[in-house]
XYZ file of C-alpha atoms in Angstrom:
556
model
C -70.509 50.980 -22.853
C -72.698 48.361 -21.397
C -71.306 44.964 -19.881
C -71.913 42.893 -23.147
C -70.143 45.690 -25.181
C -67.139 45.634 -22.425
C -66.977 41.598 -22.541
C -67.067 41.680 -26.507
C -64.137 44.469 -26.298
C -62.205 41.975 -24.058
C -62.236 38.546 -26.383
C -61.601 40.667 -29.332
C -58.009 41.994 -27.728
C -57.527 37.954 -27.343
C -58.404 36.955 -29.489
C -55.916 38.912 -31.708
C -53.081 38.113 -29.580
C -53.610 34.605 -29.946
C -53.191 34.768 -34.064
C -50.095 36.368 -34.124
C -46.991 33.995 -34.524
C -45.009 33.145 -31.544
C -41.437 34.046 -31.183
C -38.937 31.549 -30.676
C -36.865 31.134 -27.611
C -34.128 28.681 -27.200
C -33.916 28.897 -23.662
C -36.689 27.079 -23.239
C -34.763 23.504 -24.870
C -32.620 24.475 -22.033
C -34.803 24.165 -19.377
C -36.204 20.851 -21.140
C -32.327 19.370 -21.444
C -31.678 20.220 -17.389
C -34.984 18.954 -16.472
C -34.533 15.674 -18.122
C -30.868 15.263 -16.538
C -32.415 15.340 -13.172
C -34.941 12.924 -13.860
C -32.647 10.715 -15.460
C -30.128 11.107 -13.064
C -31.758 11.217 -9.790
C -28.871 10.424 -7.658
C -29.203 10.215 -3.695
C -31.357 12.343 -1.801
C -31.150 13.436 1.173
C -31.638 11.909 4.154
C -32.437 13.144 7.663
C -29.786 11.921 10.163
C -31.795 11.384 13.367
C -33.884 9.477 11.061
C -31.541 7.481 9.758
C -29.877 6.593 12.848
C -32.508 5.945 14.892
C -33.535 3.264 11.951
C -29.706 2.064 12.384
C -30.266 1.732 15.952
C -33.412 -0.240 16.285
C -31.812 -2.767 13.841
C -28.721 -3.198 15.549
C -31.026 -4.198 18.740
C -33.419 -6.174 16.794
C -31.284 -7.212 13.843
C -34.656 -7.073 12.245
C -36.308 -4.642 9.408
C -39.670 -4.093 9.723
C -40.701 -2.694 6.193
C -39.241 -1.448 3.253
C -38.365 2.756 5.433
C -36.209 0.888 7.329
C -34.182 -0.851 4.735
C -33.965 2.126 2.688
C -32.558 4.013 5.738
C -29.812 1.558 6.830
C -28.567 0.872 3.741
C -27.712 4.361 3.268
C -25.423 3.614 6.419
C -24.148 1.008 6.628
C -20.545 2.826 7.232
C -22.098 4.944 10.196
C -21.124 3.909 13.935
C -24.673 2.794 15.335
C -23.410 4.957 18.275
C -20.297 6.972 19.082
C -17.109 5.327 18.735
C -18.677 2.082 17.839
C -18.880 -0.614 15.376
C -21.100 0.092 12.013
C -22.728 -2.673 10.333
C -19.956 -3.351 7.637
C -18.096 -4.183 10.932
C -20.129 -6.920 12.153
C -20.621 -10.207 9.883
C -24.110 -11.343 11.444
C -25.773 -8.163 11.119
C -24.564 -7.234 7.857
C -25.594 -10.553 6.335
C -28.811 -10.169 7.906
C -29.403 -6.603 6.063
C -28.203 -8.066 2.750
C -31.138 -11.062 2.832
C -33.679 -8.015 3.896
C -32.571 -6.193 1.390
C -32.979 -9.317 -1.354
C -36.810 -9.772 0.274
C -37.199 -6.233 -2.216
C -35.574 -7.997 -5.218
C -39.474 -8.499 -6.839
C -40.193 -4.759 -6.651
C -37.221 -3.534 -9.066
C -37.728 0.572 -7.824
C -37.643 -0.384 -4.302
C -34.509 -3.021 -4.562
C -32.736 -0.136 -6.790
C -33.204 2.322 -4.040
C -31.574 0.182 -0.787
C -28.719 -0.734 -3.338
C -27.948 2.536 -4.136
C -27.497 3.021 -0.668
C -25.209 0.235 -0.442
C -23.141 1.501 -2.927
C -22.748 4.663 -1.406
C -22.109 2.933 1.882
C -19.540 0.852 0.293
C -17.750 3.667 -1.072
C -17.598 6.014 1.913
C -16.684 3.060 4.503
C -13.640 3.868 6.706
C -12.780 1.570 9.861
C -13.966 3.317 12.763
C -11.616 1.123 14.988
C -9.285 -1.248 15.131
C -11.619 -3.937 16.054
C -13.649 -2.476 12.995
C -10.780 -2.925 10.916
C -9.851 -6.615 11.740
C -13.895 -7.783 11.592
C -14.037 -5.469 7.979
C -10.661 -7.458 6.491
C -13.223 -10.970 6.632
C -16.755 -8.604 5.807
C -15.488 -6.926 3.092
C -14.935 -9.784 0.301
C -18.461 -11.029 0.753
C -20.349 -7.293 0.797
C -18.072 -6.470 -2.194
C -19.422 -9.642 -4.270
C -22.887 -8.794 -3.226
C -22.974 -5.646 -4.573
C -21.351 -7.169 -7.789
C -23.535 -10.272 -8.474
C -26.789 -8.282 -7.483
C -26.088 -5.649 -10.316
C -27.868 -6.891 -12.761
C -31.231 -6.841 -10.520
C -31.091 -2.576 -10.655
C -31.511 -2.477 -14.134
C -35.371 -2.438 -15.434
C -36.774 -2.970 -19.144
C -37.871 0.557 -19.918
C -35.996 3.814 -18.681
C -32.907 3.737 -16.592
C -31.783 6.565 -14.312
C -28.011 7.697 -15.126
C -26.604 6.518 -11.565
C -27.664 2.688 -12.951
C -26.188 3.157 -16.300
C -23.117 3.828 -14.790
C -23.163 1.036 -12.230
C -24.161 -1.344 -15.050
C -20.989 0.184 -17.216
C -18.754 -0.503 -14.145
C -19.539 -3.596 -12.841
C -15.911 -3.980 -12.152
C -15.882 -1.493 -9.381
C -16.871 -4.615 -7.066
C -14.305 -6.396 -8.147
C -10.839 -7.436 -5.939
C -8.939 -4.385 -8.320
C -11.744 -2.085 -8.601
C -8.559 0.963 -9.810
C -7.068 -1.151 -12.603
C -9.770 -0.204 -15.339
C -8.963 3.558 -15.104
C -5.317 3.664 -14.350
C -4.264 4.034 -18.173
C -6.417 6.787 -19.045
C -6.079 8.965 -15.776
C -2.181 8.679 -16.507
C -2.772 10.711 -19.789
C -4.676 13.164 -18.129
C -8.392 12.643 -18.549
C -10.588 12.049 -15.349
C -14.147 12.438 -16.783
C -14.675 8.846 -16.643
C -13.691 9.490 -13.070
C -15.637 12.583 -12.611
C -19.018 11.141 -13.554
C -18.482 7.916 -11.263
C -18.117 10.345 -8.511
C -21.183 12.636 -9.785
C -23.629 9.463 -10.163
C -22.454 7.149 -7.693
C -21.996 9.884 -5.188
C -18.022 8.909 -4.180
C -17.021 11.353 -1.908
C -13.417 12.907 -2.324
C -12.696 10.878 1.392
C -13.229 7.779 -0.313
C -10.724 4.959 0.074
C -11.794 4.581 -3.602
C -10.084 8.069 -5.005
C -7.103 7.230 -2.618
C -6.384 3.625 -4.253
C -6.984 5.223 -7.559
C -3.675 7.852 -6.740
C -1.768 5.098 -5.424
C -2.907 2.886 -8.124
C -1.243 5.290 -10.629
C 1.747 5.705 -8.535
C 2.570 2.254 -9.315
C 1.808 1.791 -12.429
C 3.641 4.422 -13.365
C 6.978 3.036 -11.202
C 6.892 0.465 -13.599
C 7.248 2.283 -17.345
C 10.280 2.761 -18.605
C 12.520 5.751 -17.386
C 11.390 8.100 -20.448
C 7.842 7.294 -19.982
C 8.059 7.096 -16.203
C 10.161 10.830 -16.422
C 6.925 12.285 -18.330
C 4.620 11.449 -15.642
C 6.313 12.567 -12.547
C 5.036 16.067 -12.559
C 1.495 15.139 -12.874
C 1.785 12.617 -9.837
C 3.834 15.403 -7.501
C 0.629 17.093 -8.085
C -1.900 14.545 -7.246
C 0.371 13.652 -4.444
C 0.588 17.500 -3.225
C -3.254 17.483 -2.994
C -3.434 14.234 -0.700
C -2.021 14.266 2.328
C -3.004 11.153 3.570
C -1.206 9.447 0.474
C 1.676 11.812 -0.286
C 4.976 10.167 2.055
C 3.735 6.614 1.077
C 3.432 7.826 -2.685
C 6.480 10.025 -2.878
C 9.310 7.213 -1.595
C 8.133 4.851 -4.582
C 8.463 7.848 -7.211
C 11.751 8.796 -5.175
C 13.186 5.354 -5.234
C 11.820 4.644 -8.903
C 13.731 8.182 -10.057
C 17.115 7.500 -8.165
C 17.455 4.624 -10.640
C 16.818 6.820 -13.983
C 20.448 7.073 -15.415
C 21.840 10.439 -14.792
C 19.544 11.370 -12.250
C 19.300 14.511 -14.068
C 18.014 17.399 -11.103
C 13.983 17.016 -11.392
C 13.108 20.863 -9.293
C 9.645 19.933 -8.552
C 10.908 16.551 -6.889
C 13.219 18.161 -5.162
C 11.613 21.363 -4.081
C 8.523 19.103 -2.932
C 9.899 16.828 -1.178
C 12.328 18.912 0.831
C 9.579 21.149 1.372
C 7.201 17.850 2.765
C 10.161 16.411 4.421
C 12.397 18.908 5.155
C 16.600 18.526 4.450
C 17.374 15.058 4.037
C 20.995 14.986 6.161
C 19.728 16.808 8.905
C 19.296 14.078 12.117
C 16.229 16.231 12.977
C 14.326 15.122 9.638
C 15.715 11.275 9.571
C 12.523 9.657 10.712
C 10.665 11.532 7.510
C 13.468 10.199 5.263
C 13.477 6.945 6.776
C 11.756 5.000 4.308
C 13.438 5.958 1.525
C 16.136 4.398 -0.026
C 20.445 5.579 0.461
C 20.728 6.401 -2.805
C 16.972 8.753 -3.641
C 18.245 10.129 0.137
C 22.018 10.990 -1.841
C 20.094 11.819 -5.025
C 18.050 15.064 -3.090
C 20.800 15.427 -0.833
C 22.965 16.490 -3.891
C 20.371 18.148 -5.768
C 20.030 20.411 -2.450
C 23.620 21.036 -2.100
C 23.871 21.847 -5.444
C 21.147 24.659 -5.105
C 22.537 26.027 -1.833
C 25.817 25.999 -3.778
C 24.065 28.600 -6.197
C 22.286 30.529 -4.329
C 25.034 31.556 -2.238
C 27.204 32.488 -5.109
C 24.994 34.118 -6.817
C 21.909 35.636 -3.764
C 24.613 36.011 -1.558
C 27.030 37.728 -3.318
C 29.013 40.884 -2.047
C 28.036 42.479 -5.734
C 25.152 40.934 -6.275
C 26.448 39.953 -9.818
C 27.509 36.654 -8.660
C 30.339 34.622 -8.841
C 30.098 32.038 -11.473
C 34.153 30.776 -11.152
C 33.974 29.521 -7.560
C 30.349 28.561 -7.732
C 31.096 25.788 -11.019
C 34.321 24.867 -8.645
C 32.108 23.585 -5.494
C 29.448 22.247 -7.633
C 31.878 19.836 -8.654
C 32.567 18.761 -5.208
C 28.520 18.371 -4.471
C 29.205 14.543 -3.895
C 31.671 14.965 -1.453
C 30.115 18.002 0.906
C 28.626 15.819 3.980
C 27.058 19.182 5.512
C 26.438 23.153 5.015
C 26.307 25.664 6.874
C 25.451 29.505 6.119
C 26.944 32.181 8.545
C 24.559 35.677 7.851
C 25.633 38.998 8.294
C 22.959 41.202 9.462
C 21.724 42.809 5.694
C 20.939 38.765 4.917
C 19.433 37.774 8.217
C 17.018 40.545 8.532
C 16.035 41.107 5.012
C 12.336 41.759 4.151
C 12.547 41.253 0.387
C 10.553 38.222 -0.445
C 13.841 36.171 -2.403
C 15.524 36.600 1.236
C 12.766 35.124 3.373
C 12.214 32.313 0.957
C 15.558 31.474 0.575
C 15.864 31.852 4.826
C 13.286 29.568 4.573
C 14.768 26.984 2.649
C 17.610 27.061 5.075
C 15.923 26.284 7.879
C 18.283 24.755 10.654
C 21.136 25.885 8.557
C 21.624 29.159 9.379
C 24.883 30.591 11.967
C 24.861 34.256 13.226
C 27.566 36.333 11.727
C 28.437 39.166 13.407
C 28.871 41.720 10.250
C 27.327 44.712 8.987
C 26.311 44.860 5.526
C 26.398 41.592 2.986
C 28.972 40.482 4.021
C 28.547 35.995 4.451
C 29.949 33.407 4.884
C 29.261 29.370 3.765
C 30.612 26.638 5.715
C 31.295 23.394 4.305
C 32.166 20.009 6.047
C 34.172 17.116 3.818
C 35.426 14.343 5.784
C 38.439 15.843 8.303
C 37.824 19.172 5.965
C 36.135 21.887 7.153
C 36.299 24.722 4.067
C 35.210 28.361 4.564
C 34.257 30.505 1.676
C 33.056 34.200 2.095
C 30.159 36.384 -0.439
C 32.937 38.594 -0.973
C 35.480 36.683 -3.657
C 38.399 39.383 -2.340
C 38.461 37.215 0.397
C 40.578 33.757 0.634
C 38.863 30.202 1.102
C 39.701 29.056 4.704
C 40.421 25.134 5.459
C 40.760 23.410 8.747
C 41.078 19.868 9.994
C 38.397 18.522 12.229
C 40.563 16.011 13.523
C 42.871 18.387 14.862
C 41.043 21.366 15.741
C 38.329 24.259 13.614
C 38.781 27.612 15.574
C 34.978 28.516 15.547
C 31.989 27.123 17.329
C 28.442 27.732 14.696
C 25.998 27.671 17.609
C 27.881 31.035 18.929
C 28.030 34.338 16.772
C 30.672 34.080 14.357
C 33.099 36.727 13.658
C 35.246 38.019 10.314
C 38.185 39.795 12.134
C 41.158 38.036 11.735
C 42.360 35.455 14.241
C 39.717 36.375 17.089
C 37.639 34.262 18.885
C 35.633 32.419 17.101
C 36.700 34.071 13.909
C 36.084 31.618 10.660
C 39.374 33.805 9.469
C 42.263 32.245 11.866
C 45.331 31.350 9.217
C 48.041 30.268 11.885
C 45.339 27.214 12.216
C 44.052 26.665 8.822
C 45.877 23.685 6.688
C 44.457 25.043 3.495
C 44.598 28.492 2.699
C 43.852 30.391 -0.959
C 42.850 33.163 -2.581
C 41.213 33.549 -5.804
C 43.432 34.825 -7.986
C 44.525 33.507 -11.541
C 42.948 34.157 -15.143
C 40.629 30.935 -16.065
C 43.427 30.425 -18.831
C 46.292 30.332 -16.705
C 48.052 26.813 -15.336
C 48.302 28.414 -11.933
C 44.881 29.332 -11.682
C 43.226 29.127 -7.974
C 41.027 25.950 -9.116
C 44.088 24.080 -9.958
C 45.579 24.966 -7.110
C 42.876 24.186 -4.481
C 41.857 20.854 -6.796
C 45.131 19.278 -6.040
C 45.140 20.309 -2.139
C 42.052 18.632 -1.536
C 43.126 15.610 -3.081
C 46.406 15.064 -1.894
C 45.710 16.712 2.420
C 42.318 14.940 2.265
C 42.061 12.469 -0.411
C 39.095 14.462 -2.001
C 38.292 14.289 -5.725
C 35.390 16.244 -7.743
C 32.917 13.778 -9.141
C 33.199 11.907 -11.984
C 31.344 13.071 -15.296
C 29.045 9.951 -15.906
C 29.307 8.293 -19.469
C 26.227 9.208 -21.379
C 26.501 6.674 -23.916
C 28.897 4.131 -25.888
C 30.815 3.465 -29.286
C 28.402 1.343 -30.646
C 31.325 -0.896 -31.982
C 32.704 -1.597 -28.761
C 31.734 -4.878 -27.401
C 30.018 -5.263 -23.779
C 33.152 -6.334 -22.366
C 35.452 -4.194 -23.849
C 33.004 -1.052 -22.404
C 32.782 -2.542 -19.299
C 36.835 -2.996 -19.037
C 37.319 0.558 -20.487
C 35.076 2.186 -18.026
C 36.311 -0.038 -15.214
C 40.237 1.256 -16.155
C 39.302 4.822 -16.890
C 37.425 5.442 -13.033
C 38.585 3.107 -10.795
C 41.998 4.955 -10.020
C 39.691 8.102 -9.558
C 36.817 6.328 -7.262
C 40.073 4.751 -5.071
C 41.189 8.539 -3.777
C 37.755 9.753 -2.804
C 36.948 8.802 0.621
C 33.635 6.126 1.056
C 29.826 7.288 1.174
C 26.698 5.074 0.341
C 26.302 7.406 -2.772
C 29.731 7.414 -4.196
C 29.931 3.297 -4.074
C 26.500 3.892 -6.145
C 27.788 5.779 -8.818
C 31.015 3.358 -8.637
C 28.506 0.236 -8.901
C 26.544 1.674 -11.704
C 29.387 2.384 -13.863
C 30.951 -0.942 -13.475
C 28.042 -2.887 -14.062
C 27.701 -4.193 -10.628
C 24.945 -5.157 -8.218
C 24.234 -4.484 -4.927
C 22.351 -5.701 -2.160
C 22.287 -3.619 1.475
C 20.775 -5.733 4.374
C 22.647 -3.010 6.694
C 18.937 -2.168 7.473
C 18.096 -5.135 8.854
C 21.132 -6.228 10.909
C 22.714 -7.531 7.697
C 25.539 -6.836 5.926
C 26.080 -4.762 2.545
C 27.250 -6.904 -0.446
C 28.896 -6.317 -3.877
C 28.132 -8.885 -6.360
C 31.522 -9.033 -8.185
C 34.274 -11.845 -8.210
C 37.929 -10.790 -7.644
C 39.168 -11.257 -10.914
C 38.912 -7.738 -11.914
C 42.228 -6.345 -10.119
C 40.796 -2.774 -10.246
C 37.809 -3.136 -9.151
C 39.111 -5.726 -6.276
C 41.641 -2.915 -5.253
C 38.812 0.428 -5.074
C 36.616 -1.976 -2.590
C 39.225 -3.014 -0.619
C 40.986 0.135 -0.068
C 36.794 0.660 0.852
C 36.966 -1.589 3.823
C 35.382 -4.510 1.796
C 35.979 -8.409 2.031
C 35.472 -10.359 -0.565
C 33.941 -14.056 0.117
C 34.611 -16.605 -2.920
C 31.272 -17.070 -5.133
C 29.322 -14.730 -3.389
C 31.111 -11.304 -3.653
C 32.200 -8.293 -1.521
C 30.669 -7.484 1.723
C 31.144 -4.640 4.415
């Protein structure tokens, strides 16, 4: 075949290719949709550091930009230290006005102006003082850089085709505003952040930014302020946000605290509780009062109880000599929750040394809590402190509840090992010195039963009383006053024989209708806002250690 013959071969072969149909392909409109999204959003590139600094540097000497590199290159930093642990432009009022007129010199060439302000957006949003000379000359900077940014942001937006990072600028105008959260705050509380989520993607807002952390306190608050239902069904989503900020999570977590300890009931909420004592650690330990400082008495009684409660269970139940648990005694003490100042756990060895995973969480959990019992097996022991009443209960329930008076003497020191044998040192089983003494014996159905028994004995040796069921609701025919008089009749008597705690003259005010104001914080006093007319109520605060001052109320 000769070279003509070869070629003519050659064009035929194409020439049939090219008539045949083509197939389709849909990954192709793929390829066109992801291409067009980065030309359309075109957010920042990036920059070179050394470049950008050394632009930052000769305009903090010169306080003067030379051409448009420059002005591109600082305004991307405006937030950056010019040098180590020094001031940034957003920190100095002379030099930051000065880059803002540059800046406006570019406002006739609409692709180069949109380019520096990006960069001042992205400066304003990543800005964090740098000192606190930074932070006092930022506090009188700040307004006028904000309403820059705001009345310029029309000038980034040009007749034909608009990038997606200035649609979303244009949309939000309001983020350079004095409440830049207050537009999103509804719709983040239900749950959707992809408003939030492109904001972030186009206007490239780090997850530092003091912008995401007024947006989680910014919920916080608004959320404080539903009522309790709605405010309820909104607290597990904001542990969460909390748990993933650190920075924000003890300012955040005393206004949901405070906010829940007012919710009637104050029905146990186990994330609130597990997360804060985890974050905080226990709340009546003196070693954790600086973390619970800031939180009010009664969200400090509210976790406090709520703890108790679950160290009540677990002991009876974890801790048990069976296993099975011990439902009878554990219902008793749960009763008593109010009144139980401080616990104590003594371990025998099997507890102590355990490897199971429920036994090192729940060691854990009891962190600073935990005594030394010198006992083989399961055997244990929990220690409970009521006033002058130091109660003793033991895993196994063929063993009797102990009770000694503090103001007289308790046999057994908890820093040393503790012992079971009966009446040896430092034994938490010495009857010749106990004042209460009982075993638990009795059908549930019997008068005589142990609970009875050990009921009465801690109110009439100690004045101690299990807490009050809380009314739940009304008889709708009953007038205010009537309600308030019945209630006030039917649990004064009871309040009057339990000794006084912050908590219990809570529960007391909030079932009698009364205020109260506590300026004990400040060097103040703490005040009752009831007259004396009410004999009941006049006798349970006095017998309290209250006075009572004529048009004002009762004070301690």
């Amino acid at each position: 075949m000769n070279a003509l013959s070869h070629l003519v071969a050659l064009l035929g072969a194409g020439t049939g290719l090219g008539a045949q149909a083509l197939t389709q392909d849909g990954n192709i409109d793929a390829v066109l949709v992801t291409m067009q999204k980065r030309a359309g959003g075109r957010t920042a590139t990036h920059i070179a550091e050394d470049q950008q600094l050394s632009a930052l540097q000769r305009f903090w000497q010169s306080q003067d930009i030379p051409g448009f590199r420059d002005a591109y290159l600082v305004s991307w930093g405006l937030h950056i230290p010019h040098k180590k642990e020094s001031l940034c432009v957003l920190e100095d009022g002379p030099r930051l006005e000065r880059l803002l007129s540059c800046v406006d010199g570019w406002g006739e060439q609409p692709g180069a102006y949109r380019r520096c302000y990006q960069g001042l957006v992205k400066s304003y949003f990543c800005y964090s003082p740098t000192s606190e000379d930074g932070k006092a000359n930022a506090r009188s900077n700040w307004p006028m850089f904000r309403d820059y940014l705001h009345d310029r942001n029309w000038r980034i937006k040009a007749e034909r085709a608009n990038p997606d990072w200035v649609r979303v600028a244009l949309d939000n105008r309001q983020l350079f505003e004095r409440d830049p959260c207050a537009p999103y705050v509804d719709t983040l509380l239900q749950g959707d952040t992809a408003i939030i989520d492109s904001l972030c993607d186009q206007l490239s807002i780090s997850k530092s930014s003091w912008f995401l952390e007024k947006l989680v306190m910014a919920q916080v608050r608004k959320a404080i302020q539903k009522g309790d239902q709605d405010f309820s069904g909104l607290l597990r989503r904001l542990l969460h946000i909390l748990g993933d900020n650190p920075v924000l999570r003890d300012s955040g977590l005393r206004l949901l605290l405070d906010r829940y300890a007012k919710v009637p009931g104050m029905n146990l909420h186990q994330d609130l509780r597990d997360l804060t004592v985890g974050w905080w650690g226990n709340p009546w330990l003196p070693s954790n009062e600086t973390r619970w400082g800031g939180v009010t008495p009664e969200a400090k009684a509210m976790v406090s109880d709520w703890l108790k409660l679950e160290f009540i269970e677990d002991f009876f139940t974890k801790l048990a000599e069976d296993g099975l648990g011990d439902p009878r005694r554990m219902e008793f003490w749960k009763r008593y929750v109010h009144a139980i100042e401080h616990i104590e756990f003594a371990l025998g060895s099997s507890a102590r040394n355990s490897r199971e995973p429920d036994f090192v969480a729940l060691r854990k959990k009891m962190k600073g809590l935990i005594c030394e019992l010198d006992a083989p097996g399961t055997n244990n022991a929990f220690i409970m402190r009521m006033g002058r009443l130091v109660a003793v209960e033991f895993s196994d329930p063929g063993n009797a509840l102990y009770g000694y008076d503090s103001s007289k003497t308790v046999p057994f020191n908890t820093s040393r090992t503790l012992r079971l044998p009966l009446d040896v040192d430092n034994s938490l089983k010495q009857k010749s010195k106990s004042v209460l003494w009982q075993g638990h014996h009795g059908t549930p159905d019997s008068w005589n039963k142990w609970e009875s028994i050990v009921e009465e004995k801690l109110r009439q040796q100690f004045g101690i009383a299990p807490a009050l069921r809380r009314p739940t609701s009304f008889d709708a025919r009953q007038s205010p006053n009537s309600r308030q008089a019945s209630n006030v009749a039917n649990t004064s008597n009871a309040y009057r024989t339990q000794p006084y705690s912050r908590h219990t003259l809570a529960l007391f005010a909030e079932e009698n209708g009364l205020q109260i104001n506590d300026k004990s914080g400040v060097g103040g006093n703490l005040w009752v806002f009831a007259d004396a007319a009410d004999a009941e109520i006049m006798r349970t605060l006095t017998a309290w250690g209250f006075s009572h001052k004529p048009g004002k109320g009762w004070w301690k």
